[in-house]
GROMACS .gro file of C-alpha atoms in nm:
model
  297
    1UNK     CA    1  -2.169  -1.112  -0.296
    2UNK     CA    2  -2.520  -1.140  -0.461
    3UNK     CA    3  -2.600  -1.449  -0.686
    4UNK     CA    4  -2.686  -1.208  -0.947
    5UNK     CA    5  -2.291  -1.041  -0.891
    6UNK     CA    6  -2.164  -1.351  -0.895
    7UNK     CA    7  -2.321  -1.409  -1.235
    8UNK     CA    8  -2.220  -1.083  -1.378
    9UNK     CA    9  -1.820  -1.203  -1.251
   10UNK     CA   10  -1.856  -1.502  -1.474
   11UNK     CA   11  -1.973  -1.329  -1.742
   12UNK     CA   12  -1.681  -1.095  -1.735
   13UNK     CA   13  -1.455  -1.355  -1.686
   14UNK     CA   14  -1.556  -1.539  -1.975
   15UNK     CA   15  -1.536  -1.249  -2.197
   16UNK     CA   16  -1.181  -1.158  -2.034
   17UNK     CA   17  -1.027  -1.487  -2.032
   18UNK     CA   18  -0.799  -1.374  -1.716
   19UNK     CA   19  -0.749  -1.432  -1.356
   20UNK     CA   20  -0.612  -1.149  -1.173
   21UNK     CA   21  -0.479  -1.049  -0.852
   22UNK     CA   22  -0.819  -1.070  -0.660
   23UNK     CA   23  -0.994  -1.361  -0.862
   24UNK     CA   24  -0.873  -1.755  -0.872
   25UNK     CA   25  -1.043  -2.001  -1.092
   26UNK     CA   26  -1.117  -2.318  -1.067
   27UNK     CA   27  -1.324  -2.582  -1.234
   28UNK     CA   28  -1.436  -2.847  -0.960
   29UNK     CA   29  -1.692  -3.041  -1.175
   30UNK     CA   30  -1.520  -3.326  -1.084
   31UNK     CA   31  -1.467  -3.278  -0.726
   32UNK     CA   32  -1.339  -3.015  -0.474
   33UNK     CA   33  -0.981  -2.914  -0.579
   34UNK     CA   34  -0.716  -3.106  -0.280
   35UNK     CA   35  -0.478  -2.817  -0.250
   36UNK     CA   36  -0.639  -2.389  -0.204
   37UNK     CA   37  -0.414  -2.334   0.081
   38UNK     CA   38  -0.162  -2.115  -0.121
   39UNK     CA   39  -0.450  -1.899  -0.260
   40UNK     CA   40  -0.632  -1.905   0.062
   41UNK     CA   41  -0.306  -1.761   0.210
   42UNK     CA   42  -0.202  -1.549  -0.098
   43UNK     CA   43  -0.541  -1.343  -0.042
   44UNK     CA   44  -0.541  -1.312   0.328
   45UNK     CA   45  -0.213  -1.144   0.326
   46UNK     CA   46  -0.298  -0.873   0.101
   47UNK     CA   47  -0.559  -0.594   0.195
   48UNK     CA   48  -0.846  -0.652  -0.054
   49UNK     CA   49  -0.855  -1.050  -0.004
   50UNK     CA   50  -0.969  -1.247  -0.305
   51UNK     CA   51  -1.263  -1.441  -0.470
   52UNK     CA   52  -1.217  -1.827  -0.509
   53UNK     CA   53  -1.466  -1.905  -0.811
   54UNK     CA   54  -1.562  -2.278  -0.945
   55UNK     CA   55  -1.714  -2.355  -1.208
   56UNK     CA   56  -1.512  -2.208  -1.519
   57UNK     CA   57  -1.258  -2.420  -1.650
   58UNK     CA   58  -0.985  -2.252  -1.856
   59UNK     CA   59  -0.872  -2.584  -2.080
   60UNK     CA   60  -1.210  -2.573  -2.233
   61UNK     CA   61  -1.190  -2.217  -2.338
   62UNK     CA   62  -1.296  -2.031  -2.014
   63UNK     CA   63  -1.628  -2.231  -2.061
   64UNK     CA   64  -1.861  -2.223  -1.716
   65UNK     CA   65  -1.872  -2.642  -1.631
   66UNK     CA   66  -2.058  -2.618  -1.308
   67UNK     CA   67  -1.967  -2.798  -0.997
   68UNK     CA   68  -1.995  -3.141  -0.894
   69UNK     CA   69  -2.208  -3.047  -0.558
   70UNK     CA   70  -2.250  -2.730  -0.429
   71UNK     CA   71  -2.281  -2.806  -0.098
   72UNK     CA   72  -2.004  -3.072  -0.055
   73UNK     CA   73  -1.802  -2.840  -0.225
   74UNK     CA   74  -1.827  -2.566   0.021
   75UNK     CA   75  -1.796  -2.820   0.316
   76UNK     CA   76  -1.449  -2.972   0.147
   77UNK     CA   77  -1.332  -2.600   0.087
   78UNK     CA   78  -1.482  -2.508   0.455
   79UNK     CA   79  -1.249  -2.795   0.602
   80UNK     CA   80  -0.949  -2.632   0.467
   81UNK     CA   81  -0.962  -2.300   0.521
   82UNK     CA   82  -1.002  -2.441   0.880
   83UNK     CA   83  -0.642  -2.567   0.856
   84UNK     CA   84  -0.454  -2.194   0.836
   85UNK     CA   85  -0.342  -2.076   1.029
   86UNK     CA   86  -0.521  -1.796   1.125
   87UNK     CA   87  -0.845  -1.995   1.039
   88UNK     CA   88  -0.981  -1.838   0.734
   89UNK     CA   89  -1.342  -1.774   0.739
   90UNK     CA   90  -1.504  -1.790   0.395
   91UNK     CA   91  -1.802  -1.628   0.221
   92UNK     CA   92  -2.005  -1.842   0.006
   93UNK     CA   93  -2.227  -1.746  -0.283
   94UNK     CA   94  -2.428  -1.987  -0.526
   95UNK     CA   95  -2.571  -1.906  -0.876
   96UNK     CA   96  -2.715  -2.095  -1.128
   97UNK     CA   97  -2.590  -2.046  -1.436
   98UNK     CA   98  -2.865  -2.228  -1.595
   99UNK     CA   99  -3.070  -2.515  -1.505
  100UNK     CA  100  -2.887  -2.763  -1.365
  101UNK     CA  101  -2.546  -2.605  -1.400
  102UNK     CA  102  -2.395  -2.430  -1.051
  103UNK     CA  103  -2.144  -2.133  -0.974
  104UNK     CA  104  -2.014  -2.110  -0.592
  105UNK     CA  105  -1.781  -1.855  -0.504
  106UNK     CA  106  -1.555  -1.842  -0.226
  107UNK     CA  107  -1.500  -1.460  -0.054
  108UNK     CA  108  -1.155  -1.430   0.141
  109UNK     CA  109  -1.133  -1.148   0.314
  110UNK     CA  110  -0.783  -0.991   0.376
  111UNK     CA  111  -0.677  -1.023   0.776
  112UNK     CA  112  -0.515  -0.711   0.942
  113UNK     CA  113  -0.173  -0.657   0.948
  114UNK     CA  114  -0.109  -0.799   1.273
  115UNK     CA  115  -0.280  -1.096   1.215
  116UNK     CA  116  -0.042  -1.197   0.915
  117UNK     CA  117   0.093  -1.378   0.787
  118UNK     CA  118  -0.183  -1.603   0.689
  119UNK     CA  119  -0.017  -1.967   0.621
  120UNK     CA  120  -0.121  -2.380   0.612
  121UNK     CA  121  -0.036  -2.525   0.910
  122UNK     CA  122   0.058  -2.867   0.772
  123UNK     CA  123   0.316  -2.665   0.610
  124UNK     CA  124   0.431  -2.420   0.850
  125UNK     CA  125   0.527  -2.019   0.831
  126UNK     CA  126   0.800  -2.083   0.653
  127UNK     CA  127   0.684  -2.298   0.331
  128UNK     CA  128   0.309  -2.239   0.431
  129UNK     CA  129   0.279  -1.820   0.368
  130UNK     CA  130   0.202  -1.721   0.000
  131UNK     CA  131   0.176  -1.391  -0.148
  132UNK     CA  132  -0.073  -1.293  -0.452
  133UNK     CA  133   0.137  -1.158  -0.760
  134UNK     CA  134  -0.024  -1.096  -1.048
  135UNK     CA  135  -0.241  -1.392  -1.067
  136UNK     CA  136  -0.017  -1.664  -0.900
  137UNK     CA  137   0.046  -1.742  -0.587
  138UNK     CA  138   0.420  -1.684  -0.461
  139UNK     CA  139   0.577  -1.806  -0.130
  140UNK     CA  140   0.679  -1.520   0.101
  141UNK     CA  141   1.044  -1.511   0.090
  142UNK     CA  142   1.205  -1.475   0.430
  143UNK     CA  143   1.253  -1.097   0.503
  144UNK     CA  144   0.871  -1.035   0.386
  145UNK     CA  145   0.780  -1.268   0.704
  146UNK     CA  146   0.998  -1.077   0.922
  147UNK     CA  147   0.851  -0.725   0.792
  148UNK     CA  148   0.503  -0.868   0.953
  149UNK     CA  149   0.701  -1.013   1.267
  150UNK     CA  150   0.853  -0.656   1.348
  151UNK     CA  151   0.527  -0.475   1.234
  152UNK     CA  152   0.349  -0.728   1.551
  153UNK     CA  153   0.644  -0.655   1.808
  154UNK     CA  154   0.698  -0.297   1.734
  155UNK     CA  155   1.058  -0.362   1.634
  156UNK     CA  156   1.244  -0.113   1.474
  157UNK     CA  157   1.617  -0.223   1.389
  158UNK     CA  158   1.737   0.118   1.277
  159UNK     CA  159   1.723   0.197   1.647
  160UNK     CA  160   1.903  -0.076   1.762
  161UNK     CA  161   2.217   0.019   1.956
  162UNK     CA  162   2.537  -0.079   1.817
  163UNK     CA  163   2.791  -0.161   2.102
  164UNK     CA  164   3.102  -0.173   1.974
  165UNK     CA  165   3.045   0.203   1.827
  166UNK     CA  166   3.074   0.531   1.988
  167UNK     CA  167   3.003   0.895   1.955
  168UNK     CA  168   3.393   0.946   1.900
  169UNK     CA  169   3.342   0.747   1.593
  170UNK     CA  170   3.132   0.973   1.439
  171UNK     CA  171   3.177   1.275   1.225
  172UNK     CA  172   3.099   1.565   1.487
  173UNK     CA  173   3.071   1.813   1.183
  174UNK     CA  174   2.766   1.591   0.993
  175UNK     CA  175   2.603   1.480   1.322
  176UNK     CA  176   2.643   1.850   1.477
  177UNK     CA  177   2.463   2.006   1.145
  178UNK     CA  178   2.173   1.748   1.146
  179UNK     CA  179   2.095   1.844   1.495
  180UNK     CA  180   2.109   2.194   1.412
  181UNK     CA  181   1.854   2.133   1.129
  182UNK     CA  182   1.618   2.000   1.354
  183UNK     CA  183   1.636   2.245   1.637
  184UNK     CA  184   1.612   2.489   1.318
  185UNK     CA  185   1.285   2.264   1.211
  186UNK     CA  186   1.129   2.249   1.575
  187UNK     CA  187   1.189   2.537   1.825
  188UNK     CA  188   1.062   2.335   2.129
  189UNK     CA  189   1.330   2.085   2.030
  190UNK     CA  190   1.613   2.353   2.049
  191UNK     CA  191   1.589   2.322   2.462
  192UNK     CA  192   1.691   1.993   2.499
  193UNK     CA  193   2.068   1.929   2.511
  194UNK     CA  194   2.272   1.762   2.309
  195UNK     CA  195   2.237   1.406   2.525
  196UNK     CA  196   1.866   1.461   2.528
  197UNK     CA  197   1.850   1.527   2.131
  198UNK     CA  198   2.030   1.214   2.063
  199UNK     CA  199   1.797   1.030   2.218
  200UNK     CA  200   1.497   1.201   2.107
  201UNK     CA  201   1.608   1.143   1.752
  202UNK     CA  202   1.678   0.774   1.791
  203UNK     CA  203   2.055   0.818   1.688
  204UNK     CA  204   2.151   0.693   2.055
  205UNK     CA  205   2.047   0.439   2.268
  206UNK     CA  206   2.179   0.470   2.654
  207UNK     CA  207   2.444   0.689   2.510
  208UNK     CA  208   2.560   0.415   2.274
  209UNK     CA  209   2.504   0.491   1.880
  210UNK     CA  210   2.196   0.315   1.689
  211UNK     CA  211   2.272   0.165   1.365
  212UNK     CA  212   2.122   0.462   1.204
  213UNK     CA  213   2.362   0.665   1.376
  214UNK     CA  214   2.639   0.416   1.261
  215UNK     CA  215   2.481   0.405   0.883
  216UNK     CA  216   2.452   0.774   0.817
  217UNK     CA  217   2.745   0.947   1.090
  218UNK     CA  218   3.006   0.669   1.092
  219UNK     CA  219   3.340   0.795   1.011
  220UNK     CA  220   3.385   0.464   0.872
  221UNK     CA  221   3.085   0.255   0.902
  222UNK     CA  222   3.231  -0.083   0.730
  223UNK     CA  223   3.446  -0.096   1.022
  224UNK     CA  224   3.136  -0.211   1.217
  225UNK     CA  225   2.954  -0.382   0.953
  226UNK     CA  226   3.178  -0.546   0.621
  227UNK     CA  227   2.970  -0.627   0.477
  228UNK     CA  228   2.794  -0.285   0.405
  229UNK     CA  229   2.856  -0.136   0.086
  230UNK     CA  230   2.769  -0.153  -0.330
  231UNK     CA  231   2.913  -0.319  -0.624
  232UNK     CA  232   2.871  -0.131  -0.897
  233UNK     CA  233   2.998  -0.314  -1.209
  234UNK     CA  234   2.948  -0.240  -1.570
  235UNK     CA  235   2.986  -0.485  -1.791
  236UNK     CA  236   3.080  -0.469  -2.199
  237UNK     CA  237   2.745  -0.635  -2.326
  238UNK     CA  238   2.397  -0.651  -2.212
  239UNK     CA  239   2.378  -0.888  -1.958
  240UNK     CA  240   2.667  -1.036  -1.642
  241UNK     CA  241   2.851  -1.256  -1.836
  242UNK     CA  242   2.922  -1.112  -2.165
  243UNK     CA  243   3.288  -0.990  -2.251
  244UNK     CA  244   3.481  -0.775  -2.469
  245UNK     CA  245   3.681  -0.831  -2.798
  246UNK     CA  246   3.968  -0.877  -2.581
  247UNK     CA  247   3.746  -1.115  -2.298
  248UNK     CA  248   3.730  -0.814  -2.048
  249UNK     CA  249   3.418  -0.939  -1.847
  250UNK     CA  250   3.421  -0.609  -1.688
  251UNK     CA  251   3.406  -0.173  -1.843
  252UNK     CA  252   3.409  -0.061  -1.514
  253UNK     CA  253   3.435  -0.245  -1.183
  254UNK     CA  254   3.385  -0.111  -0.827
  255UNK     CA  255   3.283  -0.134  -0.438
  256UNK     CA  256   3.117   0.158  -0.350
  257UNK     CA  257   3.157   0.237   0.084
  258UNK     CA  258   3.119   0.496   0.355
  259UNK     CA  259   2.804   0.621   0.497
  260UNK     CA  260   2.446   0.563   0.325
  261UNK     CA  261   2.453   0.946   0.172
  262UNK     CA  262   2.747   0.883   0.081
  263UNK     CA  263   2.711   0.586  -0.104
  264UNK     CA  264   2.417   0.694  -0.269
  265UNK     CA  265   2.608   0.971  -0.384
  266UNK     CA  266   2.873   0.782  -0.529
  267UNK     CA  267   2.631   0.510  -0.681
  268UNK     CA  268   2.455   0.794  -0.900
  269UNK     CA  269   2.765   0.911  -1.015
  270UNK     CA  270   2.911   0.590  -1.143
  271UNK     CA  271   2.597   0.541  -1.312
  272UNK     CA  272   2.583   0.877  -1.460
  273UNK     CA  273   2.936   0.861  -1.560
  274UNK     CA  274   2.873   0.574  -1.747
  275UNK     CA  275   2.586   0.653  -1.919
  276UNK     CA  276   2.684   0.729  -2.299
  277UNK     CA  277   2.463   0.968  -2.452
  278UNK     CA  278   2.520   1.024  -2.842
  279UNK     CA  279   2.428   1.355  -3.011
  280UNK     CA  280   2.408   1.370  -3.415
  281UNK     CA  281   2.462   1.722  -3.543
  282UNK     CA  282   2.302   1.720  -3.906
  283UNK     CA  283   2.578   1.881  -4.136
  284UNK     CA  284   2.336   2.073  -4.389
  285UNK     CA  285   2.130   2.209  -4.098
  286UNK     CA  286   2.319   2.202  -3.817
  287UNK     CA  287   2.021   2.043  -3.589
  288UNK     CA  288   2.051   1.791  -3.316
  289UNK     CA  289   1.903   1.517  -3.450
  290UNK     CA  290   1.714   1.228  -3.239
  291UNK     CA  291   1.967   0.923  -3.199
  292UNK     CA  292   1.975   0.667  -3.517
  293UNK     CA  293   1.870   0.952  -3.727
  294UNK     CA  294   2.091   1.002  -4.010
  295UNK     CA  295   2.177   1.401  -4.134
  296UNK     CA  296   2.117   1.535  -4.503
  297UNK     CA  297   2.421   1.386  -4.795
   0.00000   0.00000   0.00000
């Protein structure tokens, strides 16, 4: 960044009044701010990585304030990006706003994907990894760190053999027609026998079922996993909690199971079944009118 950009960015910022998901302000005119580690994290774990900008403090309507020093200030924010884990390695820019009175801006860049996630060491991956959302900074909740740890190891769980399950417990007729799809799809795949196909398509593992063999071909797929399945409830007012006239908490309550089509299946029909749709016939004309309208007396 240019000192004349980073001027231009203050401008707008002062006319905007607005962080954002790329841009974090902070004041500093009376020192370096003690904790940036959940921005500096926040904006190495997403792809465009971030500006840090002092100077503009938003309690005194947005107003640009300057910095206390410009160059302790980038050795005090230098000395903590050095403490994340990776390190992150900051861009600075100065501009002076007028005489006397200093911007500095601090660049993040975002880190690849298999460098992330960015976090503080003093804090550790688990309480130390931020995401950007908006324009606050939001820890990474545990199955977002595991996303990155799979993404760095190559693992895929939907190919992860299940060993209790077999091919008996399968429906032959589904997983037969999906492999006649693909041979269908891919003439070159049509050679391979059945074993081979299997395999090929991740469904088996060794000759023992994946979990996305269990998930979508499973005769009865809760068998292996309970805990698989939806609740699909309905409820009498507008939020969990309300009840009826008579103190049903429930309209319509139900577990939804059986394979992942199937499911799905069932899920958008509950929905759609209870889904009330009103139509108004006007009397004199005899037009459907829009909902809430009222017809002709």
């Amino acid at each position: 960044m240019l000192p004349a950009e980073l001027l231009e960015l203050a401008r707008a910022v002062c006319r905007q009044k607005a962080e954002s998901q790329t841009l974090e302000l902070k004041s500093a005119r009376g020192g370096c701010p003690k904790r940036l580690y959940d921005t500096l994290s926040s904006f190495s774990n997403q792809d465009g990585g971030g500006v840090l900008l002092f100077g503009i403090d938003e309690s005194e309507g947005w107003r640009v304030v300057g910095v206390y020093d410009p160059q302790d200030l980038q050795q005090k924010v230098a000395a903590q990006c050095a403490q994340m884990e990776p390190p992150v390695r900051a861009v600075f820019t100065l501009a002076e706003w007028q005489e006397g009175v200093w911007l500095c801006a601090a660049e993040v860049p975002g880190l690849d994907l298999s460098e992330r996630p960015c976090y503080y060491k003093g804090a550790g991956r688990l309480q130390g990894a931020y995401l950007r959302v908006g324009d606050a900074d939001e820890l990474m909740t545990d199955y977002e760190l595991y996303t990155y740890e799979a993404f760095r190891k190559h693992q895929h769980d939907d190919e992860r053999p299940v060993e209790r399950a077999g091919l008996s417990m399968m429906d032959a007729g589904r997983l037969e027609e999906y492999l006649r799809q693909r041979r269908l799809d891919r003439p070159g795949f049509a050679r391979l026998d059945r074993a081979q196909a299997l395999e090929l398509l991740n469904l088996t593992r060794g000759g023992v079922p994946t979990l996305a063999c269990v998930l979508n071909f499973a005769i009865y797929p809760q068998g292996y996993f309970p805990q698989l399945g939806i609740t699909a409830v309905v409820v009498p007012g507008g939020r969990v909690g309300d009840t009826a006239a008579d103190a049903a908490r429930f309209v319509d309550n139900r577990r939804i199971e059986g394979t992942l089509p199937d499911m799905v299946e069932e899920a958008l029909a509950f929905c759609q079944r209870n889904m009330k749709v009103r139509t108004i016939i006007d009397p004199a004309t005899g037009k459907v009118l829009p909902d809430g309208e009222q017809g002709e007396i």
